[in-house]
Short mmCIF file of C-alpha atoms and ligand atoms in Angstrom, two decimals:
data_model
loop_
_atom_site.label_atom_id
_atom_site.label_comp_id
_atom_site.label_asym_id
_atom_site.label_seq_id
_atom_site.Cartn_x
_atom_site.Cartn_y
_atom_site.Cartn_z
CA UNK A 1 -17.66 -19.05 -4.04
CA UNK A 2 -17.47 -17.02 -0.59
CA UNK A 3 -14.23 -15.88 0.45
CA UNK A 4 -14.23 -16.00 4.38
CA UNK A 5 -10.61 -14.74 5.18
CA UNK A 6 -11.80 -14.08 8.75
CA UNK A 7 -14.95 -14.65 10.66
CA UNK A 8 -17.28 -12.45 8.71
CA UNK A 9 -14.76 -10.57 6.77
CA UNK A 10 -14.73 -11.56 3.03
CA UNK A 11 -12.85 -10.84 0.23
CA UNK A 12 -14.90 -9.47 -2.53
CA UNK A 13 -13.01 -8.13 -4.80
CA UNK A 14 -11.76 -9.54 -8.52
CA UNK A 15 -9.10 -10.96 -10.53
CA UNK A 16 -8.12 -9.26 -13.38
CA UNK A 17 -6.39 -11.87 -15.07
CA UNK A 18 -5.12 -10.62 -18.53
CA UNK A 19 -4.07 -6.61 -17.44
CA UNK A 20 -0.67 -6.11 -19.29
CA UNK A 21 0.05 -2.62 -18.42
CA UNK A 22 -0.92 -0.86 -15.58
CA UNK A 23 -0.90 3.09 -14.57
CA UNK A 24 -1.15 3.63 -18.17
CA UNK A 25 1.49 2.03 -19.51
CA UNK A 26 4.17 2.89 -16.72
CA UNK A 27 3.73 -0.60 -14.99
CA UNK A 28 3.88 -4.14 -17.03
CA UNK A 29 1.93 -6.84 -15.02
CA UNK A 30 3.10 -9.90 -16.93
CA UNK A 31 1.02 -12.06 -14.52
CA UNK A 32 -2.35 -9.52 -14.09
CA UNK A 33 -3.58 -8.14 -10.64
CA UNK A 34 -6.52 -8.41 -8.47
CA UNK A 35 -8.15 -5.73 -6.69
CA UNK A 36 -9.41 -6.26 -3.43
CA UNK A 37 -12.59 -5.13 -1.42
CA UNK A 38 -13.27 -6.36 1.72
CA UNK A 39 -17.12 -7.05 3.45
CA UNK A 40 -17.24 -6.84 6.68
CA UNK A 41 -20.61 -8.35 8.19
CA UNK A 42 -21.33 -6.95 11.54
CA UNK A 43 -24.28 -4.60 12.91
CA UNK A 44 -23.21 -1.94 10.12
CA UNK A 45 -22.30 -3.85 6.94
CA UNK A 46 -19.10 -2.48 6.00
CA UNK A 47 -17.32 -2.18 2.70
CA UNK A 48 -13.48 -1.54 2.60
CA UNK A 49 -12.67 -0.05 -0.87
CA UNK A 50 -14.00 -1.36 -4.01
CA UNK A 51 -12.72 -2.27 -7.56
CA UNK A 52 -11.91 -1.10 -10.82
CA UNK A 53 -14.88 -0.20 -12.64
CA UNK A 54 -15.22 -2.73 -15.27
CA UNK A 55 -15.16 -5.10 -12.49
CA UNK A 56 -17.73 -3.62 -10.18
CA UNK A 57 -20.52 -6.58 -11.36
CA UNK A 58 -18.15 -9.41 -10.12
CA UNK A 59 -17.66 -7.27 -6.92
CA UNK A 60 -21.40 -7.23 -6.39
CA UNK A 61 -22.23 -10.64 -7.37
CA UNK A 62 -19.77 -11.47 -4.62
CA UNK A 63 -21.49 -9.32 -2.23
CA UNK A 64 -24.74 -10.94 -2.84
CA UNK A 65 -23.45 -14.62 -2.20
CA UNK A 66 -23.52 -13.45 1.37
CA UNK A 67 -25.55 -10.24 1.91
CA UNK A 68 -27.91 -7.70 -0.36
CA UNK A 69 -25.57 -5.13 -1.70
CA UNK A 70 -28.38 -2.69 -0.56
CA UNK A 71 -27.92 -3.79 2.97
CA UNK A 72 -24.40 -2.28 2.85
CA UNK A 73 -24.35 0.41 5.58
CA UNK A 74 -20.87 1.90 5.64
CA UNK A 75 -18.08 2.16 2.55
CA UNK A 76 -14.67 2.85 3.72
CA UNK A 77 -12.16 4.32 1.06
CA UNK A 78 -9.20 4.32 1.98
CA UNK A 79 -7.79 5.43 -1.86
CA UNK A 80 -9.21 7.69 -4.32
CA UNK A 81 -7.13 6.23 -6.98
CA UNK A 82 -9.89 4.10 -9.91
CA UNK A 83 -8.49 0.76 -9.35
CA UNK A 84 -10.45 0.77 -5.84
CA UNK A 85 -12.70 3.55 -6.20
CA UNK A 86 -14.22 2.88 -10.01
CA UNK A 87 -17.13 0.77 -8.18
CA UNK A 88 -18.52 3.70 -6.04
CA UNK A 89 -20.60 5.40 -8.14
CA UNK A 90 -22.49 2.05 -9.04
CA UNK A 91 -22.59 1.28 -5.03
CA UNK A 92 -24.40 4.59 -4.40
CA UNK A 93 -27.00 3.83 -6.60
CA UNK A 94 -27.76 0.38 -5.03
CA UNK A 95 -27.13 1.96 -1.67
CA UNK A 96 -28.24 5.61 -2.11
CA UNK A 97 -28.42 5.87 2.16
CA UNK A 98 -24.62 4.10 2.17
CA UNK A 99 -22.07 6.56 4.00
CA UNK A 100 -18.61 6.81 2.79
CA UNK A 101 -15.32 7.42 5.40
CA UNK A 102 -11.79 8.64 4.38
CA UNK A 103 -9.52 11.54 4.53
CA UNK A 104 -10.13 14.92 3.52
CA UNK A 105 -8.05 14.17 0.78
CA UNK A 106 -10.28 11.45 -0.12
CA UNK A 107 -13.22 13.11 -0.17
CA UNK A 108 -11.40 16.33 -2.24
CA UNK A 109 -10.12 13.88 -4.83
CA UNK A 110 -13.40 11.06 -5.29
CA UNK A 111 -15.26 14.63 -6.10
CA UNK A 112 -12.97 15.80 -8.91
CA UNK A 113 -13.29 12.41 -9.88
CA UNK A 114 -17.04 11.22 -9.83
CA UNK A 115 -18.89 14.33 -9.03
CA UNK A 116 -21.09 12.90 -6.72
CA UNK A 117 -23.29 14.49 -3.87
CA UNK A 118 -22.44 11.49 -1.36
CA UNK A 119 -22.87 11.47 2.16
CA UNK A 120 -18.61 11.63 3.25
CA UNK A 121 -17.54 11.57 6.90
CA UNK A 122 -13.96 12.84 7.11
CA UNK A 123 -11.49 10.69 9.54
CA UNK A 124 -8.67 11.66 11.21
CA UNK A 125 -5.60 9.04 12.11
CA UNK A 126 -6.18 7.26 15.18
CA UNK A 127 -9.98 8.09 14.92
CA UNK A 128 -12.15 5.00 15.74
CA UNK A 129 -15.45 3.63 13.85
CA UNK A 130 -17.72 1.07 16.09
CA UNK A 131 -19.65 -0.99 13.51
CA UNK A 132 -21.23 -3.06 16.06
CA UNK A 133 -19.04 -5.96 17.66
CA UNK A 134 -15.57 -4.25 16.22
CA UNK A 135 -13.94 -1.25 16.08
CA UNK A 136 -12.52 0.12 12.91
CA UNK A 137 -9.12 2.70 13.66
CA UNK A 138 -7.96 4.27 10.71
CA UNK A 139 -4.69 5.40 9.79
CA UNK A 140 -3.60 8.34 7.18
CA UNK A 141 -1.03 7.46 5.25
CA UNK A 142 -0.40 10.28 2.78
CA UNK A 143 1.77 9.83 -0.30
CA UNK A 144 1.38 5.70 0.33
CA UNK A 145 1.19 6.13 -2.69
CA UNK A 146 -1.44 8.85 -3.18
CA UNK A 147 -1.93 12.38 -0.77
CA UNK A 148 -5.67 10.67 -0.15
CA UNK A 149 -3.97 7.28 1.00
CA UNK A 150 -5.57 5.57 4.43
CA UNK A 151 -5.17 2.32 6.08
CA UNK A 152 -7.53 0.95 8.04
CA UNK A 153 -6.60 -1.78 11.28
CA UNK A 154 -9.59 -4.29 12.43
CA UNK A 155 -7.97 -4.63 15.79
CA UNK A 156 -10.81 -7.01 17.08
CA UNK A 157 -9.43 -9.33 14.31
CA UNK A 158 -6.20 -7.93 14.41
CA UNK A 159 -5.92 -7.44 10.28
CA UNK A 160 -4.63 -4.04 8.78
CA UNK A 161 -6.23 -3.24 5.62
CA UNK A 162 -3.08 -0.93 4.19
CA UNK A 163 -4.66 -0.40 0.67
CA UNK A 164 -2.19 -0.36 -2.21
CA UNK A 165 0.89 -0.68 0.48
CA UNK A 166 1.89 -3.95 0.53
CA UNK A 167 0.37 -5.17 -2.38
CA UNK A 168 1.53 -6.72 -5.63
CA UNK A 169 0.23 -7.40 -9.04
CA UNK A 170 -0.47 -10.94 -9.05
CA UNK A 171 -3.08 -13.02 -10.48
CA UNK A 172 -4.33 -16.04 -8.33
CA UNK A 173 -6.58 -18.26 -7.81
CA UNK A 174 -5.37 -18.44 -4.54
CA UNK A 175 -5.18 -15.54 -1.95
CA UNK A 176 -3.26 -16.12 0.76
CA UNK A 177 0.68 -15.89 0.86
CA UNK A 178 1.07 -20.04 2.19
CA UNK A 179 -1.20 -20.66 -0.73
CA UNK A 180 1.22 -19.29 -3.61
CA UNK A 181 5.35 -19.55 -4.28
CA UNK A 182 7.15 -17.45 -2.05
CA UNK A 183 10.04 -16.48 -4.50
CA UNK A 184 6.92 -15.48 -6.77
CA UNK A 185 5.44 -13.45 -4.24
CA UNK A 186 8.37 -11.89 -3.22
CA UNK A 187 8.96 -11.01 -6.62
CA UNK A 188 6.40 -9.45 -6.95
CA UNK A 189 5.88 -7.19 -4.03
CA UNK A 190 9.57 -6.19 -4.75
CA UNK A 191 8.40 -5.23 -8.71
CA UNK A 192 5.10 -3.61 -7.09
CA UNK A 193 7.63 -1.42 -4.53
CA UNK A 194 10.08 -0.49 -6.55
CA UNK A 195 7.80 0.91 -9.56
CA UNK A 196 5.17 2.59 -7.06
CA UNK A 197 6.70 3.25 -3.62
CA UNK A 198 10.13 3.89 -3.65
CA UNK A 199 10.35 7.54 -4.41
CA UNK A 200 8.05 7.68 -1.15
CA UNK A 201 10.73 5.18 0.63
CA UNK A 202 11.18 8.04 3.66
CA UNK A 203 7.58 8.10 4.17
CA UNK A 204 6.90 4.08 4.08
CA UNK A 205 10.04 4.11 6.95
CA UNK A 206 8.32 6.55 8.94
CA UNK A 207 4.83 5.28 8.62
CA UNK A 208 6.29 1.66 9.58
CA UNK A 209 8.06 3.18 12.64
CA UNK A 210 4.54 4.65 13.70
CA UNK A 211 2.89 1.83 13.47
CA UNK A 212 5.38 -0.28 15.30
CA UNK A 213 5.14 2.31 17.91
CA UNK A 214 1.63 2.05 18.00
CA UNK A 215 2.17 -1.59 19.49
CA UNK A 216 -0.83 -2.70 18.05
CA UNK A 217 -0.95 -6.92 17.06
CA UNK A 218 -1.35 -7.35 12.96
CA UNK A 219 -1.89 -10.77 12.38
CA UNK A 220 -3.08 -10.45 8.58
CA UNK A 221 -2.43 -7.94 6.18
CA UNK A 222 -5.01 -7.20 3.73
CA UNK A 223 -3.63 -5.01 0.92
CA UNK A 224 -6.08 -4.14 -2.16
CA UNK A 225 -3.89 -5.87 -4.62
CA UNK A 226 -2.73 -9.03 -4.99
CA UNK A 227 -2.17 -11.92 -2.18
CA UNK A 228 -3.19 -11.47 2.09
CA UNK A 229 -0.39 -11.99 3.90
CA UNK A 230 -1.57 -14.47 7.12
CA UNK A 231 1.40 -16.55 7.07
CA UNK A 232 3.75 -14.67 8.30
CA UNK A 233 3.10 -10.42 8.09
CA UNK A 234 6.31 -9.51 9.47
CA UNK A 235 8.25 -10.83 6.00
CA UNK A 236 6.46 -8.15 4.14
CA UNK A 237 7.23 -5.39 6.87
CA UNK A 238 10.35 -6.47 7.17
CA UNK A 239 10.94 -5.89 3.35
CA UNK A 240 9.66 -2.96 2.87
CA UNK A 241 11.79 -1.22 5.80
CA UNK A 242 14.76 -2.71 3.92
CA UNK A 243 13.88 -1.38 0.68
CA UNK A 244 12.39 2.31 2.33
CA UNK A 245 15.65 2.69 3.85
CA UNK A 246 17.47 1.56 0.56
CA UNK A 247 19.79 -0.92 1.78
CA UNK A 248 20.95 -3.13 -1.37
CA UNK A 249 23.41 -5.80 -2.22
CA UNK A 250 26.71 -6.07 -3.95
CA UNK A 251 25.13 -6.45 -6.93
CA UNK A 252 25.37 -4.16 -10.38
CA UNK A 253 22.73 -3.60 -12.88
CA UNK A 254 24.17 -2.59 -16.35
CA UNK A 255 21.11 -1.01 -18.29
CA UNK A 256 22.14 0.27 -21.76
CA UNK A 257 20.30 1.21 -25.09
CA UNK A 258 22.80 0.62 -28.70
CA UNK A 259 22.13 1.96 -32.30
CA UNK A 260 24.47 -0.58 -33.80
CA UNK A 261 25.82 -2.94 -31.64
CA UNK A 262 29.08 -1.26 -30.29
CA UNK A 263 27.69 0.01 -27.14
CA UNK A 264 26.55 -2.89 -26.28
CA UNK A 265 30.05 -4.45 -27.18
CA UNK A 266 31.13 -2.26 -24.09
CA UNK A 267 28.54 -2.99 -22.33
CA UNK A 268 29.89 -7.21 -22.33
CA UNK A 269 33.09 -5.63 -21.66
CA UNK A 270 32.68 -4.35 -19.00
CA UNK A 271 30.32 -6.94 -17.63
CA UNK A 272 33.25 -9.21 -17.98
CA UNK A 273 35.59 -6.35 -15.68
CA UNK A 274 32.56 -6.90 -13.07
CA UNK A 275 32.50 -10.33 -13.00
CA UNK A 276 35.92 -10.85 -12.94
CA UNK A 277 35.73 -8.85 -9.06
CA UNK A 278 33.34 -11.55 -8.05
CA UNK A 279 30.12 -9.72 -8.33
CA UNK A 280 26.89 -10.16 -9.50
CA UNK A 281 25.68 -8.69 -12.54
CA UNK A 282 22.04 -8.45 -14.70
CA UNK A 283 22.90 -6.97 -17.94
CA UNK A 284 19.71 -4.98 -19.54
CA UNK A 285 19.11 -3.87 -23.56
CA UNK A 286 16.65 -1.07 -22.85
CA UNK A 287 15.14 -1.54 -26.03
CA UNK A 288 14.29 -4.88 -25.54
CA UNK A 289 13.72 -5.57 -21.71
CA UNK A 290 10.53 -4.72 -19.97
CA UNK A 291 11.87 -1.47 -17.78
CA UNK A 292 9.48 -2.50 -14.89
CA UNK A 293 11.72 -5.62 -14.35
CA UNK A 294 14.88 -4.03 -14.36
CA UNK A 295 13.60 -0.93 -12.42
CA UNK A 296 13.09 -4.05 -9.80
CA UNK A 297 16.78 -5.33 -10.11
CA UNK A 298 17.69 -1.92 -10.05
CA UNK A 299 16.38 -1.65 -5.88
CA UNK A 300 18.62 -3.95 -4.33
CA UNK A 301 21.60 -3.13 -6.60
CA UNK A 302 24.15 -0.73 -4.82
CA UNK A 303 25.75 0.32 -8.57
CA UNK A 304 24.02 1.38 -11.56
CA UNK A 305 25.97 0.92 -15.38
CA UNK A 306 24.28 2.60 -17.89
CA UNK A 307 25.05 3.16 -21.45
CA UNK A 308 23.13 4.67 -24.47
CA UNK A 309 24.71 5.28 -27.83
CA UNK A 310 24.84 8.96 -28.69
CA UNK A 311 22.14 10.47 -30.93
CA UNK A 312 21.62 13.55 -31.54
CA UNK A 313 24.07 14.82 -29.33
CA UNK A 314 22.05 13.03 -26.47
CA UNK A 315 20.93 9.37 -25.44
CA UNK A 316 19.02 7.15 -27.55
CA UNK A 317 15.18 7.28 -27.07
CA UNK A 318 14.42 4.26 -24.49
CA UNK A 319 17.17 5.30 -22.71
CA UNK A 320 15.75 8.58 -21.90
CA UNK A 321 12.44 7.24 -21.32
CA UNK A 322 14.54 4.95 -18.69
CA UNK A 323 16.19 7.57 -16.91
CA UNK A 324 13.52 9.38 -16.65
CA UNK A 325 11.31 7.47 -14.74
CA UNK A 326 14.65 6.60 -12.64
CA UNK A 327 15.17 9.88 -11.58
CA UNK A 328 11.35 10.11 -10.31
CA UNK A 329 11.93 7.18 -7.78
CA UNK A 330 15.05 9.10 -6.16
CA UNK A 331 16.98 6.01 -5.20
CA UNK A 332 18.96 6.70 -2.47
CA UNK A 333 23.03 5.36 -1.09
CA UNK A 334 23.50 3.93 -4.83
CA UNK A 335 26.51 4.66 -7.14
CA UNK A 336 26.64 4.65 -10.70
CA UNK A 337 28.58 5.42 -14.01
CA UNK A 338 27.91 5.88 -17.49
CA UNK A 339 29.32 4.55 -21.06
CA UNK A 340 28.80 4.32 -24.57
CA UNK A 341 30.16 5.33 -28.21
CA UNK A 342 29.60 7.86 -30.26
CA UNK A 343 30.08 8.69 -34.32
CA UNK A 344 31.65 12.46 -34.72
CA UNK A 345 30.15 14.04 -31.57
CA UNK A 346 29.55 12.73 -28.34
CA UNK A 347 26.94 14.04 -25.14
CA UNK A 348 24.63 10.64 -24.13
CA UNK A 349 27.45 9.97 -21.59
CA UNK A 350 27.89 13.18 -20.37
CA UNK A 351 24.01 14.13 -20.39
CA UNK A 352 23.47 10.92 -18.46
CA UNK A 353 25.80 12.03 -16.04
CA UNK A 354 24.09 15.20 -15.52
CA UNK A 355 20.85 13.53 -14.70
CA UNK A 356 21.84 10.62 -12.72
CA UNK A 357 23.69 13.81 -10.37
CA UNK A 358 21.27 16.07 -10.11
CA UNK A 359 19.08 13.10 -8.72
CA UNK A 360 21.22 12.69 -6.30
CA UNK A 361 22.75 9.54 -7.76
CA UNK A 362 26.67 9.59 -7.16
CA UNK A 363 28.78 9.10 -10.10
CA UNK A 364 31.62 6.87 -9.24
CA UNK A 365 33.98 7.39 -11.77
CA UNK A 366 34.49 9.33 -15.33
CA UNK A 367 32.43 7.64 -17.62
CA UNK A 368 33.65 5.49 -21.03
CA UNK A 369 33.16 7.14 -24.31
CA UNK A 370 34.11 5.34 -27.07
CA UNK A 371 33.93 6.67 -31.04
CA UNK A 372 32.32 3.96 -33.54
CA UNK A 373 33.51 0.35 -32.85
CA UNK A 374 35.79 -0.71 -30.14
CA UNK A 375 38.89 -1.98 -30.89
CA UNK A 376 40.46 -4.99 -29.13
CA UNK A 377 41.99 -2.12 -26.55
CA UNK A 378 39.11 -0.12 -26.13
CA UNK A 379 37.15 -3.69 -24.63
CA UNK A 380 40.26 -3.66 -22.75
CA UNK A 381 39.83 -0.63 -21.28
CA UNK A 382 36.18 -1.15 -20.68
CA UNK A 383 36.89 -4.15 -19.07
CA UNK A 384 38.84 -2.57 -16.91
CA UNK A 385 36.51 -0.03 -16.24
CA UNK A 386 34.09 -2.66 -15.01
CA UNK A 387 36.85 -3.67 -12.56
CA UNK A 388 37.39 -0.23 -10.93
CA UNK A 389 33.69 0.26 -10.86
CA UNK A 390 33.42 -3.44 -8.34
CA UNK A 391 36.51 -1.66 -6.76
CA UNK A 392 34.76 1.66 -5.73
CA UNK A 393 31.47 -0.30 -4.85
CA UNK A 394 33.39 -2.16 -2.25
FE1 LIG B 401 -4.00 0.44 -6.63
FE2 LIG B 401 -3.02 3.65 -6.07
O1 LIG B 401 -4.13 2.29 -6.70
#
């Protein structure tokens, strides 16, 4: 069935329903994704970005329900990355005269990725593209998410097509954002920025400011994954300048790994001590809990708990898995401390420590190390510890 989202712009991309891990398995997407491509039916037929390989033959029976693929004039990528570009080999050899825009970038990276001898015109930001009744402007965006990374703004229709940048993993048979549950939506996008775009958070606050400045009317966003925001663009915006400039909430996220059960006795402990100050707390067992979720909990949160048991003189193994991608998404204004227990030896507190400050993460107080079991004091204490930790947060 055609997708008209404006008059003669279609969505013709696909739903990839059952995807469970995305990026390799750095991303969980517990309810799938789509991925997007646009057709734009004017004097040059126009292509923004195409799909994931596997999916190019629902992309092109799309296409056909309203034009012959081969009548496709003009292919605009705006991301080199395979989730939009896997189709463009195919859509050469159905449209071998078909001329492809993007950055330099673009151009650098779809070679060392497909090979091809295609005809690429480079584009600059601000540079325009008449395809017969509309102009195309396109926009760099380097590093949202990828150094290739372009949007592209339909001001005749007023719609900015911002690739992955406001975009979110979800599934739908709907694709509009009055068309789905907000607080699912939201959820999402938040998931989709924290995992993806948050180490870039400068660079989404600055590219936001530059657009603003440009003063140019969006009335639909477009993004190549997930649902089109038409109902109300600024949310999304709005959101994302909140989360690029990391403010959060008084809210604590204690994230911990155990070997036998008594670090995450001080873990409750001290989930008690926060509670007790009146403020909100998610409690996460790192061996158990999908990390993409609490990664998301973890970008409004102002304070970070987190707790491995020591092993080897160092943290337990999904714990450093955990920290490790934390550190690569360089959250910013947050303040954290570490706990756990130890047999003869300690170091998973202090090693945590290390990282969480050299990432610019502030540690807010010494952290808890406790040997074996804790007694009916040591809970004490870490409940306590929980209570000066909602103390220096505030
Ligand atoms: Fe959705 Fe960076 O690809």
């Amino acid at each position: 069935m055609k997708c008209e989202i404006a008059k003669n712009i279609y969505w013709v991309g696909a739903v990839d329903w059952n995807v469970r891990n995305f990026h390799g398995h750095t991303y969980t997407t517990k309810r799938g994704t789509t991925y997007n491509a646009y057709l734009i039916v004017d004097e040059k037929i126009t292509l923004v970005d195409t799909v994931h390989g596997p999916f190019a033959h629902e992309m092109f029976e799309r296409i056909r329900e309203i034009v012959p693929v081969e009548k496709i004039d003009y292919l605009i990528a705006n991301h080199v990355e395979t989730d939009h570009s896997g189709a463009i080999a195919d859509l050469v050899k159905l449209c071998p005269k078909i001329r492809i825009f993007g950055t330099q970038k673009c151009k650098e990276g779809l070679q060392k990725h497909y090979y091809g001898n295609w005809d690429f015109q480079v584009v600059k930001s601000l540079e325009k593209l008449k395809i017969g009744s509309r102009s195309l402007t396109f926009l760099e965006a380097p590093m949202l998410h990828w150094p290739d990374s372009m949007f592209t703004y339909l001001g005749d229709d007023q719609i900015l097509m911002p690739n992955d940048a406001f975009g979110q993993h979800y599934a739908s048979s709907r694709r509009f954002d009055d068309e789905v549950p907000e607080a699912d939506l939201m959820d999402e996008a938040a998931k989709y920025y924290a995992n993806i775009l948050w180490s870039f958070s400068g660079l989404v606050v600055k590219k936001i400011e530059e657009v603003v400045k440009l003063n140019i009317p969006i009335r639909m966003i477009a993004p190549s994954h997930g649902i089109i925001w038409r109902k109300d663009p600024g949310k999304i915006i709005g959101a994302y300048t909140k989360w690029g400039k990391n403010d959060t909430e008084n809210k604590v996220v204690i994230a911990y790994e155990t070997m036998w059960g008594a670090t995450e006795k001080i873990a409750r402990a001290i989930s008690e001590g926060i509670s007790s100050s009146g403020m909100e707390f998610k409690i996460f067992d790192l061996a158990v809990t999908d990390r993409t979720e609490v990664i998301k909990e973890m970008l409004s949160a102002k304070g970070y708990l987190i707790g491995s048991s020591t092993h080897n003189n160092g943290m337990l193994t999904n714990a450093a898995g955990f920290i490790d991608f934390l550190k690569g998404l360089k959250p910013k204004n947050r303040l954290a401390s570490v706990f756990g227990s130890f047999g003869w030896a300690g170091g998973a507190v202090k090693e945590i420590e290390k990282i969480l400050e050299e990432n610019g993460i502030k540690i807010a107080q010494p952290g808890l190390s406790i040997q074996y079991m804790p007694s009916p004091e040591e809970l004490k204490r870490a409940f306590l510890f929980g209570q000066e930790f909602s103390r220096n947060l505030l």
